[in-house]
Coordinates of C-alpha atoms in Angstrom, one line a residue:
Chain A
M14 CA -12.1 39.0 -49.9
K15 CA -11.3 36.6 -52.7
Y16 CA -8.6 34.0 -52.3
V17 CA -7.2 31.6 -54.8
L18 CA -6.5 28.2 -53.4
M19 CA -3.8 26.3 -55.2
Y20 CA -3.8 22.6 -54.5
T21 CA -0.4 21.2 -54.7
S22 CA 0.9 17.7 -54.3
R23 CA 4.1 15.7 -54.6
P24 CA 3.7 13.2 -57.5
D25 CA 6.6 11.1 -56.1
L26 CA 4.8 10.6 -52.8
A27 CA 1.3 10.4 -54.3
A28 CA 2.4 7.5 -56.5
G29 CA 3.0 5.4 -53.3
A30 CA -0.5 6.0 -51.9
D31 CA -2.9 3.1 -51.4
P32 CA -5.4 3.2 -54.3
E33 CA -8.4 2.3 -52.1
A34 CA -7.6 5.0 -49.6
A35 CA -7.0 7.5 -52.4
Q36 CA -10.5 6.6 -53.8
A37 CA -12.1 7.3 -50.5
I38 CA -10.4 10.7 -50.3
Y39 CA -11.6 11.6 -53.8
Q40 CA -15.1 10.8 -52.6
R41 CA -14.6 13.2 -49.7
V42 CA -13.2 15.9 -52.1
Y43 CA -16.4 15.7 -54.0
E44 CA -18.4 16.2 -50.8
W45 CA -16.1 19.0 -49.7
F46 CA -16.9 21.0 -52.8
G47 CA -20.6 20.5 -51.9
E48 CA -20.1 21.6 -48.3
N49 CA -18.2 24.7 -49.3
A50 CA -20.4 25.7 -52.2
G51 CA -21.4 28.8 -50.3
V52 CA -17.9 30.4 -50.4
M53 CA -16.9 29.1 -53.8
A54 CA -16.6 32.1 -56.1
D55 CA -15.2 29.8 -58.8
S56 CA -14.7 26.1 -58.1
G57 CA -11.8 26.4 -60.5
A58 CA -10.4 23.4 -62.3
E59 CA -8.3 20.3 -61.9
L60 CA -5.2 20.2 -64.0
L61 CA -3.8 17.3 -66.0
G62 CA -0.7 15.6 -64.7
V63 CA 2.6 17.5 -64.4
E64 CA 4.1 15.5 -67.3
T65 CA 1.8 17.5 -69.6
A66 CA 3.2 20.8 -68.4
T67 CA 5.0 23.2 -70.7
T68 CA 6.8 26.2 -69.4
V69 CA 7.7 29.4 -71.1
R70 CA 10.5 31.1 -69.3
H71 CA 12.3 34.4 -69.6
D72 CA 15.6 34.3 -71.4
P73 CA 17.8 37.3 -72.3
A74 CA 17.7 36.2 -76.0
G75 CA 13.9 36.0 -76.0
A76 CA 11.4 33.7 -74.3
V77 CA 12.2 30.0 -74.4
V78 CA 9.7 27.2 -74.4
V79 CA 10.7 24.1 -72.4
D80 CA 9.1 20.9 -71.5
G81 CA 8.0 20.3 -67.9
P82 CA 7.1 22.4 -64.9
F83 CA 9.4 24.9 -63.2
N84 CA 12.9 23.6 -62.5
E85 CA 13.4 21.2 -59.7
A86 CA 10.0 21.8 -58.3
K87 CA 8.9 18.7 -56.4
E88 CA 5.5 20.1 -55.6
V89 CA 3.1 20.7 -58.5
I90 CA -0.1 22.5 -58.7
G91 CA -3.0 20.1 -59.3
G92 CA -5.8 22.5 -59.5
F93 CA -7.3 25.7 -58.1
S94 CA -10.4 27.3 -56.6
V95 CA -11.5 30.8 -55.9
I96 CA -13.3 31.4 -52.6
D97 CA -14.9 34.5 -51.3
V98 CA -14.7 34.8 -47.5
A99 CA -14.3 37.5 -44.8
D100 CA -10.6 37.2 -44.1
M101 CA -7.5 35.1 -44.0
D102 CA -8.7 33.2 -40.9
A103 CA -11.9 32.2 -42.7
A104 CA -9.8 31.0 -45.7
I105 CA -7.5 29.0 -43.5
A106 CA -10.5 27.4 -41.8
V107 CA -11.9 26.3 -45.2
V108 CA -8.5 25.0 -46.4
K109 CA -7.9 23.0 -43.2
T110 CA -10.8 20.8 -44.1
W111 CA -9.4 20.0 -47.6
P112 CA -9.6 16.1 -47.6
M113 CA -6.4 15.6 -49.7
L114 CA -4.4 17.1 -46.8
D115 CA -4.5 13.5 -45.4
L116 CA -2.0 12.5 -48.1
P117 CA 1.7 13.1 -47.6
G118 CA 3.2 15.9 -49.7
V119 CA -0.1 17.7 -50.2
A120 CA -0.3 21.4 -49.5
V121 CA -2.6 24.2 -50.4
E122 CA -1.3 27.7 -51.1
I123 CA -3.7 30.6 -50.3
R124 CA -3.2 33.7 -52.3
P125 CA -5.4 36.9 -52.0
M126 CA -6.7 37.9 -55.3
V127 CA -6.4 41.5 -56.5
E128 CA -9.9 42.9 -56.6
D129 CA -9.3 46.6 -56.3
Y130 CA -7.2 47.8 -59.2
T131 CA -7.1 51.4 -58.1
Q132 CA -4.2 50.5 -55.8
F133 CA -2.1 50.2 -59.0
E134 CA -3.2 53.6 -60.4
Chain B
M7 CA 13.8 67.0 -17.1
T8 CA 16.8 65.0 -18.2
T9 CA 17.1 63.1 -21.5
S10 CA 17.1 59.8 -19.8
S11 CA 14.0 60.5 -17.7
T12 CA 12.0 61.8 -20.7
D13 CA 13.1 58.7 -22.6
D14 CA 11.9 56.5 -19.7
L15 CA 8.6 58.3 -19.7
L16 CA 8.3 57.8 -23.4
A17 CA 9.0 54.1 -23.1
R18 CA 6.4 53.7 -20.4
T19 CA 3.9 55.7 -22.3
L20 CA 4.5 53.7 -25.5
R21 CA 4.1 50.5 -23.6
E22 CA 0.6 51.5 -22.6
E23 CA -0.4 53.5 -25.6
A24 CA 1.3 52.3 -28.8
G25 CA -0.8 49.2 -29.3
P26 CA -4.2 50.7 -28.6
L27 CA -3.3 53.8 -30.7
V28 CA -2.4 51.6 -33.7
A29 CA -5.6 49.6 -33.3
R30 CA -7.8 52.8 -32.9
L31 CA -6.2 54.5 -35.9
T32 CA -6.6 51.4 -38.0
R33 CA -10.3 51.3 -37.2
R34 CA -10.7 55.0 -37.9
F35 CA -8.8 55.1 -41.2
G36 CA -9.2 51.5 -42.3
D37 CA -5.5 51.1 -42.9
F38 CA -3.2 49.2 -40.6
D39 CA -0.1 50.3 -42.5
L40 CA -1.0 53.9 -42.3
A41 CA -1.8 53.7 -38.6
E42 CA 1.4 51.9 -37.8
E43 CA 3.5 54.5 -39.7
A44 CA 1.6 57.3 -38.0
V45 CA 2.4 56.0 -34.5
Q46 CA 6.0 55.4 -35.3
G47 CA 6.3 58.9 -36.7
A48 CA 4.9 60.3 -33.5
V49 CA 7.4 58.2 -31.5
V50 CA 10.3 59.7 -33.5
E51 CA 8.8 63.2 -33.0
A52 CA 8.4 62.6 -29.3
L53 CA 12.1 61.5 -28.9
T54 CA 13.4 64.8 -30.2
T55 CA 10.7 67.1 -28.9
W56 CA 10.5 65.7 -25.4
R57 CA 14.3 65.7 -25.0
R58 CA 14.4 69.3 -26.2
D59 CA 11.4 70.8 -24.4
G60 CA 10.8 68.3 -21.6
A61 CA 7.9 65.9 -21.4
P62 CA 4.3 67.1 -22.0
H63 CA 1.8 67.0 -19.1
R64 CA -0.3 64.4 -20.7
P65 CA 2.2 62.2 -22.7
G66 CA -0.5 59.7 -23.9
A67 CA -2.6 62.6 -25.2
W68 CA 0.4 64.2 -26.9
L69 CA 1.2 60.9 -28.7
Q70 CA -2.4 60.4 -29.8
V71 CA -2.6 63.9 -31.2
A72 CA 0.7 63.6 -33.0
A73 CA -0.1 60.1 -34.4
T74 CA -3.6 61.2 -35.5
R75 CA -2.2 64.2 -37.3
N76 CA 0.4 62.0 -39.0
A77 CA -2.3 59.6 -40.0
M78 CA -4.5 62.4 -41.5
D79 CA -1.5 63.8 -43.3
G80 CA -0.7 60.4 -44.7
M81 CA -4.3 59.8 -45.7
R82 CA -4.5 63.2 -47.5
L83 CA -1.2 62.6 -49.2
R84 CA -2.1 59.1 -50.3
D85 CA -5.7 59.5 -51.2
R86 CA -6.2 63.0 -52.2
Q87 CA -8.3 62.0 -55.2
R88 CA -10.5 59.7 -53.3
A89 CA -11.1 62.4 -50.8
L90 CA -11.2 59.9 -48.0
A91 CA -9.7 62.3 -45.5
H92 CA -13.2 63.7 -44.7
R93 CA -13.9 60.5 -42.9
A94 CA -11.6 61.5 -40.1
T95 CA -12.6 64.2 -37.7
P96 CA -10.0 66.7 -36.4
P97 CA -7.8 65.5 -33.6
A98 CA -8.9 66.3 -30.1
Y99 CA -7.8 65.4 -26.6
D100 CA -10.2 62.5 -26.5
V101 CA -7.8 60.1 -24.9
E102 CA -9.6 56.9 -24.0
V103 CA -8.5 54.6 -21.2
G104 CA -6.2 52.0 -22.7
D105 CA -8.4 49.6 -24.5
T106 CA -7.0 46.1 -23.7
D107 CA -9.1 44.4 -26.4
D108 CA -7.7 46.6 -29.1
R109 CA -4.2 45.8 -28.0
L110 CA -4.9 42.1 -27.8
A111 CA -6.5 42.0 -31.3
L112 CA -3.4 43.8 -32.7
L113 CA -1.2 41.3 -30.9
F114 CA -3.0 38.4 -32.4
A115 CA -2.7 39.9 -35.9
C116 CA 1.0 40.5 -35.4
C117 CA 1.6 36.9 -34.2
H118 CA -0.6 35.3 -37.0
P119 CA 0.8 32.0 -38.3
A120 CA 0.6 33.4 -41.8
L121 CA 3.5 35.6 -41.0
A122 CA 7.1 34.4 -40.8
P123 CA 8.2 33.7 -37.2
D124 CA 10.9 36.4 -37.2
A125 CA 8.5 38.9 -38.7
R126 CA 6.0 38.2 -35.9
L127 CA 8.4 39.3 -33.2
A128 CA 9.6 42.3 -35.1
L129 CA 6.1 43.4 -35.9
T130 CA 4.9 42.9 -32.3
L131 CA 7.7 45.0 -31.0
R132 CA 6.9 47.8 -33.4
A133 CA 3.1 47.9 -33.5
V134 CA 2.2 46.6 -30.0
V135 CA 5.2 47.6 -27.9
G136 CA 6.0 50.7 -29.8
L137 CA 9.8 50.2 -30.3
T138 CA 11.3 52.0 -33.3
T139 CA 13.0 50.1 -36.1
P140 CA 16.6 51.1 -34.9
Q141 CA 15.8 49.9 -31.4
I142 CA 14.6 46.5 -32.6
A143 CA 17.6 46.3 -35.0
R144 CA 20.0 46.9 -32.1
A145 CA 18.3 44.4 -29.8
F146 CA 18.6 41.7 -32.4
L147 CA 21.9 42.7 -33.9
T148 CA 20.2 42.9 -37.3
H149 CA 20.9 45.5 -40.0
E150 CA 18.3 48.2 -39.8
S151 CA 17.5 48.0 -43.5
T152 CA 17.0 44.2 -43.3
L153 CA 14.7 44.6 -40.3
A154 CA 12.8 47.6 -41.8
Q155 CA 12.2 45.4 -44.9
R156 CA 11.0 42.5 -42.8
I157 CA 8.5 44.8 -41.0
V158 CA 7.3 46.5 -44.2
R159 CA 6.7 43.1 -45.8
A160 CA 4.8 41.8 -42.7
K161 CA 2.6 44.9 -42.6
R162 CA 1.8 44.6 -46.3
K163 CA 0.9 41.0 -45.8
V164 CA -1.4 41.8 -42.9
V165 CA -3.3 44.2 -45.1
A166 CA -3.1 42.4 -48.5
A167 CA -3.8 38.9 -47.2
G168 CA -6.8 40.0 -45.1
I169 CA -5.4 39.1 -41.7
S170 CA -8.0 40.5 -39.4
L171 CA -7.3 42.6 -36.3
T172 CA -9.6 40.6 -34.0
V173 CA -9.1 38.1 -31.2
P174 CA -9.9 34.7 -32.7
A175 CA -13.1 32.9 -31.9
E176 CA -13.2 30.4 -29.1
S177 CA -12.6 27.4 -31.4
D178 CA -9.4 28.8 -32.8
L179 CA -8.1 30.6 -29.7
G180 CA -6.0 27.7 -28.3
A181 CA -3.5 27.3 -31.2
R182 CA -3.4 31.1 -31.9
L183 CA -2.8 31.9 -28.3
D184 CA 0.1 29.4 -28.3
D185 CA 1.7 31.5 -31.1
V186 CA 1.2 34.7 -29.2
L187 CA 2.6 33.3 -26.0
A188 CA 5.6 31.9 -27.9
V189 CA 6.4 35.4 -29.3
V190 CA 6.2 37.0 -25.9
Y191 CA 8.4 34.3 -24.5
V192 CA 11.0 34.8 -27.2
M193 CA 10.8 38.5 -26.6
F194 CA 11.5 38.0 -22.9
N195 CA 14.4 35.7 -23.5
E196 CA 15.9 38.0 -26.0
G197 CA 16.0 40.7 -23.3
F198 CA 16.8 38.4 -20.4
V199 CA 19.6 36.3 -21.9
S200 CA 20.5 38.7 -24.6
S201 CA 23.3 37.6 -26.9
T202 CA 24.6 41.2 -26.7
G203 CA 24.8 41.3 -22.9
P204 CA 22.8 43.3 -20.4
T205 CA 23.1 46.8 -21.9
Q206 CA 20.2 47.9 -24.1
D207 CA 18.3 51.0 -24.7
R208 CA 15.0 49.5 -23.8
D209 CA 14.3 46.7 -21.3
L210 CA 12.8 44.1 -23.6
A211 CA 12.4 41.7 -20.7
A212 CA 10.4 44.2 -18.7
D213 CA 8.2 44.9 -21.8
A214 CA 7.6 41.2 -22.2
V215 CA 6.6 40.8 -18.6
W216 CA 4.1 43.6 -19.1
L217 CA 2.8 42.2 -22.3
A218 CA 2.3 38.7 -20.8
G219 CA 0.3 40.4 -18.0
V220 CA -1.8 42.2 -20.6
V221 CA -2.7 38.9 -22.3
A222 CA -3.5 37.1 -19.1
T223 CA -5.7 39.9 -17.8
A224 CA -7.5 40.1 -21.1
L225 CA -8.0 36.3 -21.3
P226 CA -8.5 35.5 -17.6
D227 CA -9.6 31.9 -18.2
E228 CA -6.6 30.9 -20.2
A229 CA -4.3 28.9 -17.8
E230 CA -1.2 29.1 -20.0
A231 CA -1.5 32.8 -20.4
W232 CA -1.3 33.0 -16.6
G233 CA 1.5 30.4 -16.6
L234 CA 3.6 32.6 -18.9
A235 CA 2.8 35.8 -17.0
A236 CA 3.9 33.9 -13.8
L237 CA 7.0 32.5 -15.3
L238 CA 8.2 35.8 -16.7
T239 CA 7.3 37.7 -13.5
I240 CA 9.3 35.3 -11.4
Q241 CA 12.3 35.2 -13.7
H242 CA 12.4 39.0 -14.0
A243 CA 12.2 39.3 -10.3
R244 CA 15.8 38.0 -10.2
S245 CA 17.1 40.6 -12.7
R246 CA 19.1 42.7 -10.2
A247 CA 21.0 39.7 -9.0
R248 CA 21.9 38.2 -12.4
F249 CA 24.8 40.5 -13.1
S250 CA 27.6 41.8 -11.0
D251 CA 29.9 44.4 -12.6
G252 CA 28.8 43.1 -16.0
D253 CA 29.6 39.5 -15.1
L254 CA 26.8 36.9 -15.2
V255 CA 26.0 35.4 -11.8
L256 CA 24.6 31.9 -11.8
L257 CA 21.4 31.2 -9.9
R258 CA 23.3 29.3 -7.2
D259 CA 25.6 32.3 -6.5
Q260 CA 23.0 35.0 -6.7
D261 CA 22.5 37.4 -3.7
R262 CA 18.9 36.4 -2.9
S263 CA 18.3 39.6 -1.0
L264 CA 18.5 41.5 -4.3
W265 CA 15.5 39.6 -5.7
D266 CA 12.1 41.3 -5.9
H267 CA 10.2 39.1 -3.4
D268 CA 7.0 41.0 -3.9
A269 CA 7.1 40.2 -7.6
I270 CA 7.9 36.5 -6.7
A271 CA 4.8 36.4 -4.5
E272 CA 2.8 38.0 -7.3
G273 CA 4.1 35.3 -9.6
E274 CA 3.0 32.6 -7.2
R275 CA -0.5 34.1 -7.1
M276 CA -0.6 33.9 -10.9
I277 CA 0.4 30.2 -10.7
E278 CA -2.4 29.5 -8.3
R279 CA -4.8 31.3 -10.6
A280 CA -3.5 29.2 -13.5
A281 CA -3.8 26.0 -11.5
S282 CA -7.4 26.8 -10.5
L283 CA -8.3 26.6 -14.2
G284 CA -7.3 22.9 -14.2
S285 CA -5.6 23.0 -17.6
P286 CA -1.9 22.3 -17.1
G287 CA 0.7 23.2 -19.7
R288 CA 4.4 23.8 -20.2
F289 CA 4.5 27.5 -19.2
Q290 CA 2.7 26.7 -15.9
L291 CA 5.2 23.9 -15.2
Q292 CA 8.1 26.2 -16.0
A293 CA 6.6 28.8 -13.7
A294 CA 6.2 26.3 -10.9
I295 CA 9.9 25.3 -11.3
A296 CA 10.9 29.0 -11.3
A297 CA 8.8 29.5 -8.1
V298 CA 10.5 26.6 -6.3
H299 CA 13.9 28.1 -7.1
A300 CA 12.7 31.6 -6.2
T301 CA 11.4 30.5 -2.8
G302 CA 14.4 28.4 -1.7
A303 CA 16.5 29.9 1.0
S304 CA 19.7 29.0 -1.0
W305 CA 20.8 26.8 -3.8
A306 CA 21.5 24.0 -1.5
E307 CA 18.2 24.4 0.4
T308 CA 16.1 24.4 -2.8
D309 CA 13.5 21.7 -2.8
W310 CA 15.3 19.7 -5.5
L311 CA 13.0 16.7 -5.3
Q312 CA 10.1 19.0 -6.2
V313 CA 12.1 20.6 -9.0
S314 CA 13.1 17.2 -10.4
L315 CA 9.5 15.9 -10.3
L316 CA 8.3 19.1 -12.1
Y317 CA 10.9 18.6 -14.8
D318 CA 9.8 15.0 -15.2
E319 CA 6.3 16.3 -15.8
L320 CA 7.5 19.1 -18.1
A321 CA 9.4 16.6 -20.2
R322 CA 6.1 14.9 -20.9
W323 CA 4.8 18.2 -22.4
D324 CA 8.0 19.3 -24.0
A325 CA 10.5 16.6 -24.7
S326 CA 13.0 18.9 -26.3
P327 CA 16.7 18.3 -25.6
V328 CA 17.1 21.5 -23.6
V329 CA 14.2 20.5 -21.3
R330 CA 15.8 17.1 -20.8
L331 CA 19.2 18.8 -20.1
N332 CA 17.5 20.7 -17.3
Q333 CA 15.9 17.6 -16.1
V334 CA 19.3 16.0 -15.7
V335 CA 20.6 19.0 -13.9
A336 CA 17.8 18.8 -11.4
R337 CA 18.2 15.0 -11.0
A338 CA 21.9 15.4 -10.3
Q339 CA 20.9 17.3 -7.1
V340 CA 18.7 14.3 -6.1
V341 CA 20.6 11.2 -7.3
G342 CA 24.2 12.6 -7.5
P343 CA 26.5 13.5 -10.4
L344 CA 27.4 10.0 -11.5
D345 CA 23.9 8.9 -12.4
A346 CA 23.2 12.3 -13.9
L347 CA 26.3 11.9 -16.2
A348 CA 24.7 8.8 -17.6
G349 CA 21.5 10.8 -18.2
L350 CA 23.5 13.2 -20.3
E351 CA 24.7 10.6 -22.8
P352 CA 21.6 10.5 -25.0
L353 CA 21.7 14.3 -25.3
A354 CA 25.3 14.4 -26.6
V355 CA 24.4 14.4 -30.3
P356 CA 21.3 16.7 -30.3
L357 CA 23.0 19.2 -28.0
D358 CA 26.5 19.1 -29.4
G359 CA 26.3 22.7 -30.5
Y360 CA 24.8 24.0 -27.3
H361 CA 27.3 25.6 -24.9
L362 CA 25.3 24.8 -21.7
F363 CA 25.3 21.1 -22.5
H364 CA 29.1 21.1 -22.4
A365 CA 29.2 23.4 -19.4
T366 CA 26.8 21.1 -17.5
R367 CA 28.9 18.1 -18.5
A368 CA 32.1 19.8 -17.4
E369 CA 30.5 20.5 -14.0
L370 CA 29.3 16.9 -13.5
L371 CA 32.7 15.5 -14.7
S372 CA 34.6 17.7 -12.3
A373 CA 32.2 16.7 -9.4
V374 CA 33.2 13.1 -9.9
G375 CA 36.9 13.9 -10.2
R376 CA 37.3 13.5 -14.0
V377 CA 39.2 16.7 -14.2
D378 CA 40.8 16.4 -17.6
E379 CA 37.6 15.5 -19.3
A380 CA 35.9 18.4 -17.5
A381 CA 38.5 20.8 -18.9
V382 CA 37.9 19.6 -22.4
A383 CA 34.1 20.0 -22.0
N384 CA 34.6 23.5 -20.5
R385 CA 36.8 24.5 -23.5
R386 CA 34.1 23.3 -25.9
A387 CA 31.5 25.3 -24.0
L388 CA 33.7 28.3 -24.3
E389 CA 34.1 27.9 -28.0
L390 CA 30.3 27.8 -28.4
T391 CA 29.1 30.7 -26.3
T392 CA 28.3 34.0 -28.0
N393 CA 27.6 36.0 -24.9
D394 CA 30.5 37.9 -23.4
A395 CA 29.3 37.6 -19.8
E396 CA 28.9 33.8 -20.2
R397 CA 32.3 33.6 -21.8
R398 CA 33.9 35.3 -18.8
L399 CA 32.2 33.0 -16.4
L400 CA 33.4 29.9 -18.3
T401 CA 36.9 31.3 -18.6
T402 CA 37.0 31.8 -14.8
R403 CA 35.9 28.3 -14.2
L404 CA 38.5 26.9 -16.6
H405 CA 41.3 28.7 -14.8
R406 CA 40.0 27.8 -11.4
R407 CA 42.2 25.3 -9.6
P408 CA 40.7 21.8 -10.2
L409 CA 38.4 20.5 -7.5
S410 CA 38.7 23.7 -5.5
D411 CA 35.0 23.7 -4.7
G412 CA 33.6 20.8 -6.6
S413 CA 31.5 22.8 -8.9

């Protein structure tokens, strides 16, 4: 099954992290992608900072474009990957080793990807 | 056969068969949702048919045939175009002996941490224990529609998110087993200290005792699984003495001749089994405490020193305020009410909303002669309790002449 991993963080908390420690974690992130290359269907992408986000939101009078990410969201998505593993437990096992989880406010959302479109027929 | 006896038989049959049936049909049709709906459909059919015509000779087989037929109907209906129905062979009386591993795998899926905690219990009761949605809704005082939605959402997630119906591998077993045991424990408490009182159309507590036994038997080297099975077995052995004419009877006042002493002995054997595995944990300690209580000749003759020491040990595993409250209660029997009152002080804030904290405080205050403060604490306990039986007990205590018996 394919799962999308959405890496989220809390910029307010991340700003307080020790730069040296953060550097060490980035090194481990790099290694992590190497270690998990076997299950990476798409290593995905890292996103620029949340201050660069623009949101297009529903409005009864027509879609509106606004600055910033979703309202009030403290957690922001920093990037994503797609992995292909047997089941949810295997996905959780991969995600649990994500080095950034050592930082406060970091979370990874796991979402199964639609692969079989016949279910919508 | 009377309605209630066919219902009892159905409850017993479901307990043994529902979980394995769901697991078997899931394997056969490759669809958990379909399997689960099919078994529930069979339960509803059984409720009406058995009441009308009497119970079948082979209730397990009857259910299996009905559930398989439902599953095939569902399959044909859903996937006519894909012609998947041919994968299933016609139903036959091929009842297998209850496959514990199937049931255990299903239980682990239903208690998966990826599911919301309230959904875990609801799904377990439905898929593993075989309760119908209205039965679960009644037990938890939840609207049937809310509960049905919760179950549907949980089932969808199991399928869509790829939660596998397998017992986790050795390396993951520990944490996952904790989740399973927690659900069984909540299930037991919901039945044992039900917020609705003792009347229910299915004995959830008995179902939980049974389920804990299934887990321990299937995972014989897991000490905490035996610990929970022992704890629930011993607690449940006191059931008959816990209510008198609908009124709650406290442990100290219970008629100990009504206890099931065979079950208590069985629980003690389970504790020994757990202890032999050399891996202590909170359920084993709680079971040991329950065993000391259950083997005392009376409240006064209970080995309070032992209970108190066990609570000290338990507090190291589980320092929750409720455990510390029980620690104080046990210590009061050893060191006296005055010292125990001092031990209550740090719990006043975290347990302010917990009726048993105020009831305990009332008791200790009254034991040291601070009658007015005791009455205030008792009133507070009364305001906070949601259980009718407990409310009656506290009311009686409030109106009792002060210091009449020092409790």
